Tab-separated table of C-alpha atoms in Angstrom:
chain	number	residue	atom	x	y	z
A	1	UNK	CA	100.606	84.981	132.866
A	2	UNK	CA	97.597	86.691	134.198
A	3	UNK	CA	94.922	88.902	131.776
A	4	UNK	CA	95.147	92.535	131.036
A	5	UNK	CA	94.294	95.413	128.558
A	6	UNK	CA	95.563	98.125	126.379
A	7	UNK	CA	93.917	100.525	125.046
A	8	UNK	CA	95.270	102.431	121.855
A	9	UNK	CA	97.198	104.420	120.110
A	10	UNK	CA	100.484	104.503	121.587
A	11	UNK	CA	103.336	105.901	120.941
A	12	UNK	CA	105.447	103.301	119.188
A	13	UNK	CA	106.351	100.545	121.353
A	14	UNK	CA	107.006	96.457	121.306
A	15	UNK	CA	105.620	93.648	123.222
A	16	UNK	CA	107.896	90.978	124.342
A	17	UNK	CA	107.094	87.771	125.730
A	18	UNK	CA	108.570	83.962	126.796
A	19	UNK	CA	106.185	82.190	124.500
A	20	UNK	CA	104.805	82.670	120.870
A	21	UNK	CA	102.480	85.436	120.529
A	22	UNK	CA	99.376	85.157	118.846
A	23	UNK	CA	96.932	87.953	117.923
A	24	UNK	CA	92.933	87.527	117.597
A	25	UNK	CA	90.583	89.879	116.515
A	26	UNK	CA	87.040	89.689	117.731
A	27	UNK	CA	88.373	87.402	120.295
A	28	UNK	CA	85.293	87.968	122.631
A	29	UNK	CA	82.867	86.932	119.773
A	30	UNK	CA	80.855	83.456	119.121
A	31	UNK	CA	84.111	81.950	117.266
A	32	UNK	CA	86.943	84.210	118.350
A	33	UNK	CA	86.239	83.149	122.155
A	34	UNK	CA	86.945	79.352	121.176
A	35	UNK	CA	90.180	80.408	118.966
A	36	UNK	CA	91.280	82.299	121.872
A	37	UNK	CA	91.117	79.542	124.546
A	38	UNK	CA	92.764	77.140	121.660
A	39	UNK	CA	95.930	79.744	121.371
A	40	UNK	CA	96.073	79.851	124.975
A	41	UNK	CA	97.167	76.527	125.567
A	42	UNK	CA	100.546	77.379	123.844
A	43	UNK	CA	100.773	80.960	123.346
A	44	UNK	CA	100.605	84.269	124.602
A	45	UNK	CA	97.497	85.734	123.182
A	46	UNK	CA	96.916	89.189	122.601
A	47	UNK	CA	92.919	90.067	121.999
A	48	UNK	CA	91.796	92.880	119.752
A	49	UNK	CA	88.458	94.000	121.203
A	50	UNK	CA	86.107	96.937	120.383
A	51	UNK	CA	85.336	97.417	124.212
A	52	UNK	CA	87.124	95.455	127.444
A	53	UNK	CA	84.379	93.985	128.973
A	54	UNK	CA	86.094	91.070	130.524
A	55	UNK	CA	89.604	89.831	131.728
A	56	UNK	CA	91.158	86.454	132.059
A	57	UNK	CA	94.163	84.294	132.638
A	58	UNK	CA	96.801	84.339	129.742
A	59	UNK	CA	94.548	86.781	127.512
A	60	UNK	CA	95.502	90.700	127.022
A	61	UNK	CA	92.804	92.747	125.875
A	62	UNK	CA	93.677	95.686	123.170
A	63	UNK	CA	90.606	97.790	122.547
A	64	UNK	CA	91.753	98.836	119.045
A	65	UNK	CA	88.556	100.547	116.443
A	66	UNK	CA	89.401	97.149	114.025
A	67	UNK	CA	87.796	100.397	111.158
A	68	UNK	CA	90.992	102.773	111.815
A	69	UNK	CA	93.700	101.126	109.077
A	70	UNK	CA	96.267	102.841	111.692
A	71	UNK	CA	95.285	102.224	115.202
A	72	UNK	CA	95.399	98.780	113.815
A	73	UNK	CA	98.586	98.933	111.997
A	74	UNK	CA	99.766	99.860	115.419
A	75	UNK	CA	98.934	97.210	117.498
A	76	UNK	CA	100.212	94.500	114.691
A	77	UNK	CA	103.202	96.655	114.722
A	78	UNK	CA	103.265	96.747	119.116
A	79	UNK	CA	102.889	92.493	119.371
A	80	UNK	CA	104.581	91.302	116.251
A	81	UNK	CA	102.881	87.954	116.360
A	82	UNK	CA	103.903	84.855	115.398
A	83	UNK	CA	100.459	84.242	114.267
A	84	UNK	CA	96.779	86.174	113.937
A	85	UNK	CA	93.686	85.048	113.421
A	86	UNK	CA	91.806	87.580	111.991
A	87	UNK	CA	87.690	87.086	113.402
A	88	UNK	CA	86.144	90.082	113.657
A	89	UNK	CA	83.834	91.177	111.442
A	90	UNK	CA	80.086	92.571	111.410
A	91	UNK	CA	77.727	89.663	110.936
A	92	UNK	CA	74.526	91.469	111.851
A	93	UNK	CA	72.824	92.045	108.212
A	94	UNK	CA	70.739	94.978	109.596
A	95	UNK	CA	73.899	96.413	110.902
A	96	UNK	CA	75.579	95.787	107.353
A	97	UNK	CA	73.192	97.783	105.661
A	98	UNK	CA	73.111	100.604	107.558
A	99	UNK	CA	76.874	101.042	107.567
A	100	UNK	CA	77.900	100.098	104.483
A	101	UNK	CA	81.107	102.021	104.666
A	102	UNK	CA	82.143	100.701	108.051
A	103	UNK	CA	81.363	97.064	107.357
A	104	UNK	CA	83.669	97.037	103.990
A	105	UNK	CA	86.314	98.548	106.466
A	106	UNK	CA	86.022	96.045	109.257
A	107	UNK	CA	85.003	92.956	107.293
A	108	UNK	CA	86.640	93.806	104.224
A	109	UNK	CA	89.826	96.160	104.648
A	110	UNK	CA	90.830	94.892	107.934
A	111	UNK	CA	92.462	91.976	106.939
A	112	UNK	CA	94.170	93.643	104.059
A	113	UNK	CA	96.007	96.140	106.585
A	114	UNK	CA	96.503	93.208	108.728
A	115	UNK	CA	98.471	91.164	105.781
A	116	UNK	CA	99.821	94.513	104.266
A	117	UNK	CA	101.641	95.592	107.737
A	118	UNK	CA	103.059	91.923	108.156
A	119	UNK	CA	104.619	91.946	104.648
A	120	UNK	CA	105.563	95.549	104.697
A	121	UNK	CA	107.569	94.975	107.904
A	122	UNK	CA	108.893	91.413	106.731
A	123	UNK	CA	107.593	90.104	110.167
A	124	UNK	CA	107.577	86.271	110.178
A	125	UNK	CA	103.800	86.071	110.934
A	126	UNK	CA	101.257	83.810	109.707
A	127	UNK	CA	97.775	85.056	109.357
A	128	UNK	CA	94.580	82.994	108.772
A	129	UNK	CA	91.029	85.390	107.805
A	130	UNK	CA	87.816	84.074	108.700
A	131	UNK	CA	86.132	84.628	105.503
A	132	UNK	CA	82.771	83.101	104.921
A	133	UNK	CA	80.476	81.087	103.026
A	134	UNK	CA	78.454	83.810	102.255
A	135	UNK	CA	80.732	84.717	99.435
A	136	UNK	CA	78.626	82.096	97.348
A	137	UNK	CA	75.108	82.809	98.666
A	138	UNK	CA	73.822	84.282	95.348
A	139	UNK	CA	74.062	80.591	93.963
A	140	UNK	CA	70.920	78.095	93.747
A	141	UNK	CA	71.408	74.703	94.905
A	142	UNK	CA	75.295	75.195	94.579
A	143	UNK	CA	77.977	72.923	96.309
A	144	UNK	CA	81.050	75.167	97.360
A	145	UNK	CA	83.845	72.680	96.890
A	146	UNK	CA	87.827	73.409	97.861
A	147	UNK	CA	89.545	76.536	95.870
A	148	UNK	CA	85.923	77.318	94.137
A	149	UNK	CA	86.399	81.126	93.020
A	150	UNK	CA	82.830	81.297	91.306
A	151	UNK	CA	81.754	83.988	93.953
A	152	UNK	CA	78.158	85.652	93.949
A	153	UNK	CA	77.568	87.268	97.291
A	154	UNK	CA	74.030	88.651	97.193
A	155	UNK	CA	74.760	90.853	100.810
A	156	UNK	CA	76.658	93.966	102.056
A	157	UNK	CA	78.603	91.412	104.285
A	158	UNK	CA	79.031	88.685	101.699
A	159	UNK	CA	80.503	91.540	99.227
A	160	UNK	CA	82.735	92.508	101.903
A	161	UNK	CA	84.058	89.718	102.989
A	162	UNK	CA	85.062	88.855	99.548
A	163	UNK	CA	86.856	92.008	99.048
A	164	UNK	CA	89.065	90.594	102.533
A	165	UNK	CA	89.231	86.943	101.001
A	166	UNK	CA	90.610	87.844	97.645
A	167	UNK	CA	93.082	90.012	98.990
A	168	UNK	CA	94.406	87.812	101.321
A	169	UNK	CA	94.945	85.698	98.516
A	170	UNK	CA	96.414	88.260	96.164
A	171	UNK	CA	98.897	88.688	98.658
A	172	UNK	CA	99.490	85.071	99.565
A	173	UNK	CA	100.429	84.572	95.711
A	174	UNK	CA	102.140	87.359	94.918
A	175	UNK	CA	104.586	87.900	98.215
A	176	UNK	CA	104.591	83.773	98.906
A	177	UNK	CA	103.808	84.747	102.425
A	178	UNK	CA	101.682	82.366	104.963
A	179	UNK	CA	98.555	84.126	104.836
A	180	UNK	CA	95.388	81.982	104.332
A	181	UNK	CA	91.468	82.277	104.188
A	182	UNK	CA	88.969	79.844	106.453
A	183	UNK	CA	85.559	79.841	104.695
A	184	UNK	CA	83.483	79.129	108.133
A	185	UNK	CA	79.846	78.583	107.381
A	186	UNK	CA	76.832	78.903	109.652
A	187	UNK	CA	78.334	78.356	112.819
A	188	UNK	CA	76.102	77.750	116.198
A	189	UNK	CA	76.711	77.562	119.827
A	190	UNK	CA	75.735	78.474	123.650
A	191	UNK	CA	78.423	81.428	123.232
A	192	UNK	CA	76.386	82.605	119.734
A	193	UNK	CA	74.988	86.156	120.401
A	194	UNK	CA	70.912	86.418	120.967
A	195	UNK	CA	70.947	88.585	118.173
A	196	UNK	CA	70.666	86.187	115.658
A	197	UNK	CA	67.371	84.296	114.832
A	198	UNK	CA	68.744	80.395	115.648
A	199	UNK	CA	69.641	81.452	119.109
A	200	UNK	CA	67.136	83.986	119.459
A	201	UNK	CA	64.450	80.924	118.592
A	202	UNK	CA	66.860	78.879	120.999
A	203	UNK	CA	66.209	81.294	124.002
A	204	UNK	CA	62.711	81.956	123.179
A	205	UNK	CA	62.398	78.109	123.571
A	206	UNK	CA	63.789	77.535	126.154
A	207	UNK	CA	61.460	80.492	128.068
A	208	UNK	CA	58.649	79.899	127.456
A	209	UNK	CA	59.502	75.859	128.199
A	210	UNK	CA	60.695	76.967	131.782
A	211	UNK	CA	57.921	79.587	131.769
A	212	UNK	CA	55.472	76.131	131.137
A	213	UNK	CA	53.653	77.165	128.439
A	214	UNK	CA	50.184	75.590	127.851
A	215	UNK	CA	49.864	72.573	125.708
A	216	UNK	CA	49.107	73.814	121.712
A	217	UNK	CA	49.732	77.596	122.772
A	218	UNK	CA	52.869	78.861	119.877
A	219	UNK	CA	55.419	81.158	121.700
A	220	UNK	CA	55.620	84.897	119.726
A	221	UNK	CA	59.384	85.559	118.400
């Protein structure tokens, strides 16, 4: 099937298709990009995006505000996946800070609407959050091993992702549905934005090594 986008809201509406649908937030981020093109192999795969910057094969775009509990109520509602994984978030920590509101919305609330609309509606979906291992940053020389819960996130976006993690477990255990957290932890790649010091250093270096920089002279960051 070729690409495409939606933008919402709609009016209430459903999405069929001939294969299993899956749904990924933050598809055209670092991680979300590589979940996307995994999906695509044996699904339909339906992209929630802040902006539609790009189109391609067997990927539709929904430009959905991930902050408005509703809009994206909707759109689970419109492509009743099979499955969603749930990457979006803000990572930026200056960004986190100065929108402390927004970020517990999009990296915390987010994936409670996400869960809450599936189980509400009884659909049959399975839902994995990308939570983080920030949630145990306020530790010293700590090991995080599998099912720790001694949390101590010492950031806006460590304190928000928590508030998405735990709830995705509260309603795993209390509703038995398939919803699950992946604790990803510092994560790097060609795709990673330049906004972020190890690829910022990354494409300073490789500048100024292009640029032929003098022997002993130290490139500026």
């Amino acid at each position: 099937a070729g690409g495409g986008q939606l933008v919402f809201p709609f009016p209430s509406f459903e999405i069929f298709a001939n294969r299993p649908k899956a749904m990924v937030t933050g598809i055209d981020g670092q991680i979300g990009s590589y979940v996307g093109e995994a999906l695509r192999k044996d699904c339909a795969v339906y992209g929630i995006v802040s902006e539609v910057k790009r189109s391609e094969r067997g990927v539709f775009r929904m430009k959905v505000d991930i902050a408005d509990a509703e809009a994206l109520r909707l759109a689970v509602l419109a492509v009743q996946p099979d499955k969603v994984a749930h990457m979006a978030s803000i990572s930026s920590t200056e960004a986190c800070e100065r929108d402390v509101a927004r970020t517990l919305a999009v990296n915390g609330m987010a994936a409670t609407i996400i869960c809450q609309t599936v189980d509400s509606h009884n659909l049959p979906t399975r839902v994995v959050n990308a939570s983080s291992s920030e949630l145990w940053k306020g530790h010293v020389n700590y090991k995080v091993t599998a099912g720790d819960k001694n949390f101590r996130p010492s950031t806006v976006y460590g304190i928000a992702k928590l508030a998405g993690h735990q709830m995705v477990d509260f309603l795993r255990e209390t509703k038995g549905r398939p919803f699950s957290n992946a604790v990803l932890f510092t994560t790097e790649s060609r795709r990673r934005s330049g906004q972020f010091i190890l690829r910022k250093a990354a494409l300073h270096a490789r500048r100024w090594a292009e640029g032929g920089g003098g022997a002993g002279s130290v490139p500026a960051l």
